[in-house]
Coordinates of N, CA and C in Angstrom, one line a residue:
M1 N 0.9 -1.2 0.0 CA 0.0 0.0 0.0 C 0.9 1.2 0.0
A2 N 0.4 2.3 -0.8 CA 1.4 3.4 -0.9 C 1.2 4.1 0.4
G3 N 2.2 5.1 0.7 CA 2.6 6.0 1.8 C 1.3 6.8 1.9
Q4 N 0.7 7.4 1.0 CA -0.4 8.3 1.1 C -1.5 7.6 1.6
H5 N -1.8 6.5 1.4 CA -2.8 5.5 1.7 C -2.6 5.0 3.1
I6 N -1.5 4.6 3.4 CA -1.0 4.3 4.8 C -1.4 5.4 5.6
G7 N -0.8 6.5 5.4 CA -1.2 7.7 6.4 C -2.7 8.0 6.4
S8 N -3.6 7.6 5.4 CA -4.9 8.1 5.4 C -5.6 7.1 6.4
V9 N -5.1 5.9 6.2 CA -5.9 4.9 7.3 C -5.5 5.1 8.6
V10 N -4.1 5.4 8.9 CA -3.7 5.8 10.2 C -4.6 7.0 10.7
A11 N -4.6 8.1 9.9 CA -5.4 9.2 10.3 C -6.9 8.8 10.9
A12 N -7.4 7.9 10.2 CA -8.6 7.5 10.0 C -9.0 6.8 11.5
V13 N -7.9 5.9 11.9 CA -8.0 5.4 13.0 C -7.8 6.4 14.2
F14 N -6.9 7.3 14.2 CA -6.8 8.2 15.1 C -8.4 9.1 15.2
G15 N -8.8 9.5 14.1 CA -10.1 10.1 14.1 C -11.1 9.2 14.8
L16 N -11.1 7.9 14.7 CA -12.1 7.1 15.4 C -11.9 7.3 17.0
V17 N -10.5 7.3 17.3 CA -10.2 7.2 18.5 C -10.8 8.5 19.2
Y18 N -10.4 9.8 18.5 CA -10.8 10.9 19.0 C -12.4 11.1 19.4
V19 N -13.1 10.5 18.4 CA -14.5 10.5 18.6 C -14.9 9.7 19.7
E20 N -14.4 8.4 19.9 CA -15.0 7.5 20.8 C -14.6 7.8 22.1
V21 N -13.3 8.6 22.4 CA -12.8 8.9 23.7 C -13.7 10.1 24.1
N22 N -13.9 11.2 23.4 CA -14.8 12.4 23.6 C -16.1 12.4 23.7
A23 N -16.7 11.5 22.9 CA -17.9 11.6 22.7 C -18.7 11.2 24.0
G24 N -18.1 10.8 25.0 CA -18.8 10.3 26.4 C -19.2 11.6 27.2
E25 N -18.7 12.7 26.6 CA -19.3 14.0 27.3 C -20.7 14.3 26.8
L26 N -21.2 13.8 25.7 CA -22.3 14.1 25.2 C -23.6 13.3 25.7
P27 N -24.9 13.7 25.7 CA -26.0 12.9 26.3 C -26.1 11.6 25.6
P28 N -26.4 10.5 26.3 CA -26.4 9.3 25.7 C -26.8 8.9 24.3
I29 N -27.8 9.4 23.9 CA -28.3 9.2 22.4 C -27.4 9.8 21.6
A30 N -27.1 11.0 21.8 CA -26.0 11.7 21.0 C -24.6 11.2 21.0
C31 N -24.3 10.5 22.1 CA -23.1 9.9 22.2 C -22.9 8.8 21.6
W32 N -23.9 7.9 21.5 CA -23.6 6.6 20.8 C -24.1 6.8 19.0
S33 N -24.7 7.7 18.7 CA -25.1 8.2 17.4 C -23.6 8.6 16.8
V34 N -23.1 9.4 17.7 CA -21.9 9.9 17.0 C -20.6 8.9 16.9
R35 N -20.6 8.0 17.8 CA -19.6 6.9 17.9 C -19.9 5.9 16.6
V36 N -21.1 5.5 16.5 CA -21.5 4.6 15.6 C -21.2 5.5 14.0
L37 N -21.5 6.7 13.9 CA -21.2 7.3 12.7 C -19.6 7.3 12.6
A38 N -18.9 7.4 13.6 CA -17.5 7.4 13.2 C -16.9 6.1 12.9
L39 N -17.6 5.0 13.5 CA -17.0 3.8 13.0 C -17.5 3.5 11.6
V40 N -18.6 4.0 11.2 CA -18.9 3.8 9.8 C -18.1 4.6 8.8
F41 N -17.7 5.8 9.2 CA -16.5 6.6 8.5 C -15.4 5.7 8.3
L42 N -14.9 5.0 9.4 CA -13.6 4.3 9.4 C -13.7 3.0 8.4
V43 N -14.9 2.3 8.4 CA -15.0 1.3 7.6 C -15.1 1.8 6.2
A44 N -15.8 2.8 5.9 CA -15.7 3.3 4.5 C -14.5 3.7 4.1
V45 N -13.5 4.4 4.9 CA -12.3 4.5 4.6 C -11.5 3.3 4.4
G46 N -11.7 2.1 5.0 CA -11.0 0.8 4.5 C -11.3 0.5 3.1
V47 N -12.7 0.5 3.0 CA -13.3 0.1 1.7 C -12.7 0.9 0.7
L48 N -12.6 2.3 0.8 CA -12.0 3.2 -0.4 C -10.6 2.7 -0.6
A49 N -9.9 2.6 0.4 CA -8.4 2.2 0.3 C -8.3 1.0 -0.4
R50 N -9.1 0.1 -0.3 CA -9.0 -1.3 -0.9 C -9.4 -1.2 -2.4
T51 N -10.5 -0.4 -2.5 CA -10.9 -0.3 -3.9 C -10.0 0.5 -4.8
T52 N -9.6 1.5 -4.4 CA -8.4 2.6 -4.9 C -7.2 1.7 -5.2
R53 N -6.8 0.9 -4.2 CA -5.6 0.1 -4.6 C -5.9 -0.8 -5.7
R54 N -6.9 -1.5 -5.8 CA -7.2 -2.4 -6.7 C -7.3 -1.8 -8.3
R55 N -8.0 -0.6 -8.2 CA -8.3 0.1 -9.4 C -6.9 0.7 -10.0
G56 N -6.0 1.0 -9.1 CA -4.9 1.7 -9.6 C -3.8 0.8 -9.7
G57 N -3.8 -0.7 -9.4 CA -2.9 -1.6 -9.4 C -1.7 -1.5 -8.6
A58 N -0.6 -2.0 -9.0 CA 0.4 -1.9 -8.1 C 1.0 -0.7 -7.7
E59 N 1.0 0.0 -6.7 CA 1.7 1.2 -6.2 C 3.0 1.3 -5.8
A60 N 3.6 2.2 -5.9 CA 5.0 2.3 -5.3 C 4.7 2.1 -3.7
S61 N 5.9 1.2 -3.2 CA 5.8 1.1 -1.8 C 6.3 2.4 -1.1
P62 N 6.1 2.6 0.2 CA 6.9 3.8 0.7 C 8.5 3.7 0.7
R63 N 8.8 2.6 0.6 CA 10.6 2.7 0.4 C 10.7 3.0 -1.1
Q64 N 10.0 2.6 -2.0 CA 10.2 3.1 -3.2 C 9.8 4.4 -3.7
E65 N 9.2 5.0 -2.9 CA 8.9 6.5 -3.1 C 9.8 7.4 -2.5
G66 N 10.7 7.0 -1.8 CA 12.1 7.9 -1.4 C 12.9 7.9 -2.6
G67 N 14.1 8.7 -2.4 CA 15.2 8.5 -3.3 C 15.4 9.8 -4.0
P68 N 16.4 9.9 -4.8 CA 17.0 11.1 -5.5 C 15.9 11.4 -6.2
G69 N 15.5 12.7 -6.4 CA 14.6 13.3 -7.2 C 13.1 13.1 -7.0
G70 N 12.8 12.1 -5.9 CA 11.4 12.0 -5.6 C 11.1 12.5 -4.3
R71 N 10.1 11.8 -3.7 CA 9.4 12.3 -2.6 C 10.4 11.8 -1.5
P72 N 10.6 12.3 -0.4 CA 11.5 11.8 0.8 C 10.6 10.6 1.2
A73 N 11.4 9.6 1.8 CA 10.8 8.3 2.4 C 9.7 8.6 3.6
P74 N 8.6 8.2 3.3 CA 7.5 8.7 4.2 C 7.7 8.5 5.6
F75 N 8.2 7.4 5.9 CA 8.4 6.9 7.3 C 9.8 6.8 7.7
G76 N 10.7 7.7 7.3 CA 12.3 7.4 7.5 C 12.4 8.1 9.1
R77 N 13.6 8.4 9.2 CA 14.0 9.1 10.4 C 13.4 10.4 11.0
R78 N 13.3 11.2 9.8 CA 12.8 12.6 10.1 C 11.3 12.4 10.5
Y79 N 10.5 11.7 9.8 CA 9.1 11.2 10.4 C 9.1 11.0 11.8
W80 N 9.8 9.9 12.1 CA 9.7 9.6 13.7 C 10.2 10.7 14.4
L81 N 11.1 11.4 14.2 CA 11.4 12.5 15.0 C 10.4 13.6 15.1
I82 N 9.8 13.8 14.2 CA 8.2 14.6 14.4 C 7.3 14.0 15.3
V83 N 7.2 12.4 15.2 CA 6.3 11.9 16.1 C 6.9 12.0 17.4
V84 N 8.1 11.9 17.7 CA 8.6 11.8 19.1 C 8.4 13.1 19.8
M85 N 8.6 14.1 19.1 CA 8.5 15.6 19.6 C 7.0 15.8 19.8
E86 N 6.3 15.3 19.0 CA 4.7 15.5 19.1 C 4.3 15.0 20.5
F87 N 4.7 13.5 20.8 CA 4.5 12.9 21.9 C 4.9 13.6 22.9
A88 N 6.0 14.0 23.1 CA 6.8 14.5 24.2 C 6.0 15.9 24.6
T89 N 5.7 16.7 23.5 CA 4.9 17.9 23.7 C 3.6 17.7 24.4
I90 N 2.9 16.6 23.8 CA 1.7 16.2 24.4 C 1.7 16.1 25.7
V91 N 2.7 15.1 26.1 CA 2.8 14.8 27.6 C 3.0 15.7 28.5
A92 N 4.0 16.6 28.1 CA 4.4 17.8 29.0 C 3.4 18.7 29.3
G93 N 2.5 19.2 28.1 CA 1.4 20.2 28.3 C 0.3 19.5 29.1
A94 N 0.0 18.3 28.9 CA -1.0 17.7 29.7 C -0.8 17.5 31.2
R95 N 0.4 17.5 31.6 CA 1.0 17.2 33.0 C 0.7 18.6 33.6
V96 N 1.1 19.8 32.9 CA 1.0 21.2 33.3 C -0.5 21.6 33.4
L97 N -1.3 20.8 32.5 CA -2.7 21.4 32.5 C -3.4 20.7 33.8
S98 N -3.1 19.4 33.8 CA -3.8 18.6 35.1 C -3.2 19.0 36.3
G99 N -1.9 19.7 36.6 CA -1.2 19.8 37.7 C -1.5 21.4 38.1
P100 N -0.3 22.2 37.8 CA -0.2 23.7 38.2 C -1.5 24.3 38.0
L101 N -2.0 24.1 36.5 CA -3.1 25.0 36.1 C -4.6 24.3 36.3
E102 N -4.5 23.3 36.9 CA -5.7 22.8 37.2 C -6.9 22.6 36.3
R103 N -6.5 22.3 35.0 CA -7.6 22.5 34.0 C -7.4 21.2 33.3
P104 N -7.7 20.0 34.0 CA -7.4 18.5 33.3 C -8.3 18.4 31.8
H105 N -9.6 19.0 32.1 CA -10.5 19.1 31.0 C -10.0 19.6 29.6
A106 N -9.0 20.4 29.9 CA -8.3 21.1 28.8 C -7.2 20.2 27.8
G107 N -7.0 19.1 28.5 CA -6.0 18.1 27.7 C -6.3 17.8 26.4
V108 N -7.7 17.6 26.3 CA -7.9 17.4 24.9 C -7.6 18.4 23.8
A109 N -7.8 19.7 24.3 CA -7.8 20.8 23.5 C -6.0 21.1 23.2
W110 N -5.3 20.6 24.2 CA -3.9 20.6 24.0 C -3.3 19.5 23.1
V111 N -3.9 18.6 23.1 CA -3.7 17.4 22.2 C -3.8 17.8 20.8
S112 N -5.0 18.3 20.6 CA -5.6 18.9 19.2 C -4.6 20.1 18.9
L113 N -4.2 20.9 19.6 CA -3.3 22.1 19.2 C -2.1 21.4 18.6
V114 N -1.4 20.7 19.4 CA -0.1 19.9 19.1 C -0.3 19.1 17.9
V115 N -1.3 18.4 17.8 CA -1.6 17.4 16.5 C -1.6 18.3 15.2
G116 N -2.4 19.3 15.5 CA -2.7 20.4 14.1 C -1.3 20.9 14.0
A117 N -0.6 21.3 14.9 CA 0.8 21.8 14.6 C 1.6 21.0 13.9
H118 N 1.7 19.8 14.3 CA 2.5 18.7 13.7 C 2.3 18.4 12.1
F119 N 0.8 18.7 12.0 CA 0.5 18.5 10.2 C 1.4 19.7 9.3
F120 N 1.6 20.6 10.0 CA 2.4 21.6 9.3 C 3.9 21.4 9.1
L121 N 4.4 20.4 10.0 CA 5.6 19.8 9.8 C 5.7 18.7 8.7
L122 N 4.6 17.9 8.8 CA 4.5 16.7 7.9 C 4.0 17.3 6.3
A123 N 3.5 18.5 6.2 CA 3.2 19.2 5.0 C 4.6 19.5 4.4
Q124 N 5.6 19.8 5.0 CA 6.8 20.0 4.5 C 7.6 18.8 4.3
H125 N 7.6 17.7 5.2 CA 8.2 16.3 5.1 C 7.6 15.7 3.7
F126 N 6.3 15.7 3.6 CA 5.6 15.0 2.4 C 5.4 15.8 1.1
R127 N 5.4 17.0 1.5 CA 5.5 17.9 0.2 C 4.0 18.0 -0.1
L128 N 3.0 17.8 1.0 CA 1.7 17.9 0.6 C 1.0 19.2 1.2
S129 N 0.6 20.0 0.3 CA -0.1 21.4 0.7 C -1.3 21.2 1.5
F130 N -2.0 20.2 1.2 CA -3.3 19.7 2.0 C -3.1 19.5 3.5
F131 N -1.8 19.1 3.8 CA -1.8 19.1 5.3 C -1.9 20.3 6.1
H132 N -1.2 21.6 5.2 CA -1.4 22.9 5.8 C -2.9 23.1 6.3
V133 N -3.8 22.7 5.4 CA -5.2 23.1 5.6 C -5.7 22.1 6.8
L134 N -5.3 20.9 6.7 CA -5.7 19.9 7.8 C -5.4 20.5 9.2
G135 N -3.9 20.9 9.0 CA -3.0 21.5 10.3 C -3.9 22.6 11.2
A136 N -4.3 23.7 10.0 CA -5.0 24.9 10.4 C -6.5 24.7 11.0
A137 N -7.0 23.4 10.5 CA -8.5 23.3 11.0 C -8.4 22.6 12.5
I138 N -7.3 21.7 12.7 CA -7.3 21.0 13.9 C -6.6 21.9 15.0
T139 N -5.5 22.4 14.5 CA -5.1 23.7 15.5 C -6.2 24.7 15.9
G140 N -7.0 25.2 15.1 CA -8.2 26.0 15.4 C -9.0 25.4 16.2
C141 N -9.3 24.0 16.3 CA -10.0 23.5 17.2 C -9.5 23.3 18.5
G142 N -8.4 23.1 18.4 CA -7.4 22.9 19.9 C -7.5 24.3 20.6
A143 N -7.2 25.4 19.6 CA -7.1 26.8 20.4 C -8.5 27.2 21.1
A144 N -9.5 27.0 20.1 CA -11.1 27.4 20.6 C -11.2 26.6 22.0
G145 N -10.9 25.1 22.2 CA -11.2 24.5 23.1 C -10.4 25.0 24.3
L146 N -9.1 25.5 24.1 CA -8.6 26.1 25.4 C -9.2 27.2 25.8
V147 N -9.4 28.2 24.9 CA -10.3 29.3 25.3 C -11.4 29.0 26.1
V148 N -12.3 28.1 25.7 CA -13.2 27.6 26.4 C -12.8 27.1 27.9
A149 N -11.8 26.4 27.8 CA -11.6 25.6 29.3 C -10.8 26.7 30.3
F150 N -10.5 27.9 29.7 CA -9.7 28.7 30.7 C -11.0 29.9 30.9
T151 N -12.0 29.8 30.2 CA -13.0 30.8 30.6 C -14.4 30.4 31.3
T152 N -15.1 29.7 30.2 CA -16.4 28.9 30.9 C -15.9 27.7 31.7
G153 N -14.9 26.8 31.4 CA -14.6 25.7 32.0 C -15.5 24.6 31.7
A154 N -16.2 24.7 30.8 CA -17.3 23.7 30.3 C -16.7 22.5 29.5
A155 N -16.4 21.4 30.4 CA -15.9 20.3 30.0 C -16.5 19.7 28.7
P156 N -17.9 19.4 28.4 CA -18.4 18.9 27.5 C -18.4 19.8 26.1
V157 N -18.4 21.3 26.3 CA -18.0 21.8 25.2 C -16.6 21.8 24.6
V158 N -15.7 21.7 25.5 CA -14.2 21.4 25.0 C -14.0 20.2 24.4
A159 N -14.9 19.1 25.0 CA -14.7 17.7 24.3 C -15.4 17.7 22.9
V160 N -16.4 18.4 22.8 CA -16.9 18.5 21.2 C -15.8 19.3 20.5
I161 N -15.8 20.5 20.9 CA -14.9 21.4 20.0 C -13.6 20.8 19.8
S162 N -12.8 20.2 20.7 CA -11.6 19.9 20.6 C -11.5 18.5 20.3
G163 N -12.2 17.4 20.4 CA -12.2 16.1 20.5 C -13.1 15.6 19.3
V164 N -14.5 16.0 19.3 CA -15.5 15.2 18.4 C -15.0 15.9 17.0
V165 N -15.0 17.0 16.9 CA -14.9 17.9 15.9 C -13.8 17.4 14.8
P166 N -12.5 17.5 15.6 CA -11.3 17.2 15.1 C -11.3 15.7 14.5
G167 N -12.0 14.7 15.4 CA -12.2 13.3 14.8 C -12.7 13.1 13.6
F168 N -13.8 13.9 13.3 CA -14.5 13.8 12.2 C -13.7 14.6 11.0
I169 N -13.0 15.7 11.3 CA -12.0 16.1 10.3 C -10.8 15.0 9.9
L170 N -10.5 14.4 10.9 CA -9.3 13.4 10.2 C -10.0 12.2 9.7
L171 N -11.0 11.8 10.0 CA -12.0 10.7 9.0 C -12.4 11.4 7.8
G172 N -12.7 12.6 7.7 CA -13.1 13.3 6.5 C -11.7 13.2 5.4
S173 N -10.8 13.8 6.2 CA -9.6 13.8 5.3 C -8.9 12.5 4.8
A174 N -9.2 11.4 5.8 CA -8.7 10.2 5.3 C -9.4 9.6 4.3
G175 N -10.8 9.9 4.4 CA -11.7 9.5 3.1 C -11.1 10.0 1.7
W176 N -10.7 11.4 1.9 CA -10.4 12.0 0.7 C -8.9 11.7 0.3
G177 N -8.2 11.2 1.2 CA -6.6 10.7 0.7 C -6.6 9.4 0.2
V178 N -7.6 8.5 0.7 CA -7.5 7.1 0.0 C -8.4 7.1 -1.3
S179 N -9.2 8.1 -1.4 CA -10.0 8.1 -2.9 C -9.1 8.6 -4.1
R180 N -7.9 9.2 -3.6 CA -7.0 9.6 -4.6 C -6.1 8.7 -5.0
R181 N -5.5 8.6 -6.3 CA -4.3 8.0 -6.6 C -3.1 8.4 -6.2
P182 N -2.1 7.9 -5.5 CA -1.1 8.5 -5.2 C 0.0 8.9 -6.3
P183 N 0.5 10.0 -6.4 CA 1.5 10.5 -7.2 C 2.6 9.6 -7.6
R184 N 2.7 9.2 -8.9 CA 3.9 8.7 -9.0 C 5.3 9.2 -8.8
P185 N 6.3 8.7 -8.4 CA 7.4 9.1 -8.1 C 8.1 9.6 -9.3
R186 N 8.8 10.8 -9.2 CA 9.5 11.4 -10.4 C 10.6 10.6 -11.0
Q187 N 10.9 10.6 -12.3 CA 12.1 9.8 -12.8 C 13.4 10.8 -12.7
T188 N 14.4 10.1 -12.6 CA 15.6 11.0 -12.5 C 15.9 11.3 -14.1
P189 N 16.0 12.8 -14.4 CA 16.2 13.4 -15.6 C 17.3 12.4 -16.4
R190 N 17.3 12.4 -17.6 CA 18.4 11.9 -18.3 C 19.5 12.7 -18.4
G191 N 20.8 12.4 -18.4 CA 21.8 13.5 -18.4 C 22.3 14.1 -17.1
T192 N 21.5 13.6 -16.1 CA 22.1 14.0 -14.7 C 22.1 12.7 -13.7
A193 N 22.9 12.8 -12.8 CA 23.0 11.7 -11.8 C 23.0 10.4 -12.6
D194 N 21.9 9.3 -12.4 CA 22.0 8.0 -12.9 C 21.9 7.9 -14.4
G195 N 21.4 9.2 -15.0 CA 21.3 9.2 -16.4 C 22.4 9.8 -17.0
A196 N 23.5 9.9 -16.3 CA 24.6 10.5 -16.9 C 25.3 9.4 -18.0
T197 N 25.4 8.4 -17.3 CA 26.0 7.2 -18.3 C 25.1 6.7 -19.7
D198 N 23.9 7.0 -19.6 CA 23.2 6.8 -20.9 C 23.4 7.9 -21.9
A199 N 23.5 9.1 -21.1 CA 23.6 10.4 -22.0 C 25.2 10.3 -22.6
G200 N 26.1 9.8 -21.9 CA 27.4 9.6 -22.4 C 27.5 8.7 -23.6
V201 N 26.7 7.7 -23.4 CA 26.6 6.5 -24.4 C 26.2 7.1 -25.9
S202 N 25.1 8.0 -25.5 CA 24.3 8.4 -26.5 C 25.3 9.4 -27.4
A203 N 26.1 10.4 -26.6 CA 27.1 11.3 -27.1 C 28.0 10.7 -27.9
D204 N 28.6 9.5 -27.3 CA 29.6 8.8 -28.1 C 29.4 8.4 -29.6
G205 N 27.8 7.6 -29.5 CA 27.1 7.0 -30.7 C 27.2 8.3 -31.6
A206 N 26.7 9.3 -31.4 CA 26.5 10.5 -32.3 C 28.1 11.0 -32.8
A207 N 29.0 10.7 -32.0 CA 30.3 11.2 -32.6 C 30.9 10.4 -33.4
R208 N 30.5 9.1 -33.4 CA 31.0 8.1 -34.1 C 30.4 8.4 -35.7
R209 N 29.1 8.7 -35.6 CA 28.3 8.8 -37.0 C 29.0 10.0 -37.7

């Protein structure tokens, strides 16, 4: 499966977790309706990923997508460095919110703020401008949740704004990602790098003529 589709499925799983964890703050009927809807979205993403893969045939694997002249290796060291930084920032902020600031219900807003910010880094890493849009949307949800947490202190509102809504944003973006065929890696131009030898042979042949 191509890196774009792997990332979309991962986003869908995290979106489901977002919704399932934070929907508990809603009234029972709304809670279970939202949870079932999120599960349906996840199944739809899985079906779309499978269908698109079959329709598109064999796609380049994540390892094949990297290399000279192409996109960076999707899940290389740079990617995992971003993930580690994200995790450390989330943990540190959550401890401050639940400790000195006494706003444990603001934790989900902080998570969304950090997750949204990390998409800006991924946009540069994967060279996908769409991640800027996704990052802005989730960061906005996180910032709005923090404002609510430190003003009204309404935990259910924070859970919906910074948990349920970002969850569906991730699910929707995952559906969009798996419905598109991944871009093919760019070929190295002839006459440069790996094509230098072929160009030399062609020039030698022309000289002999």
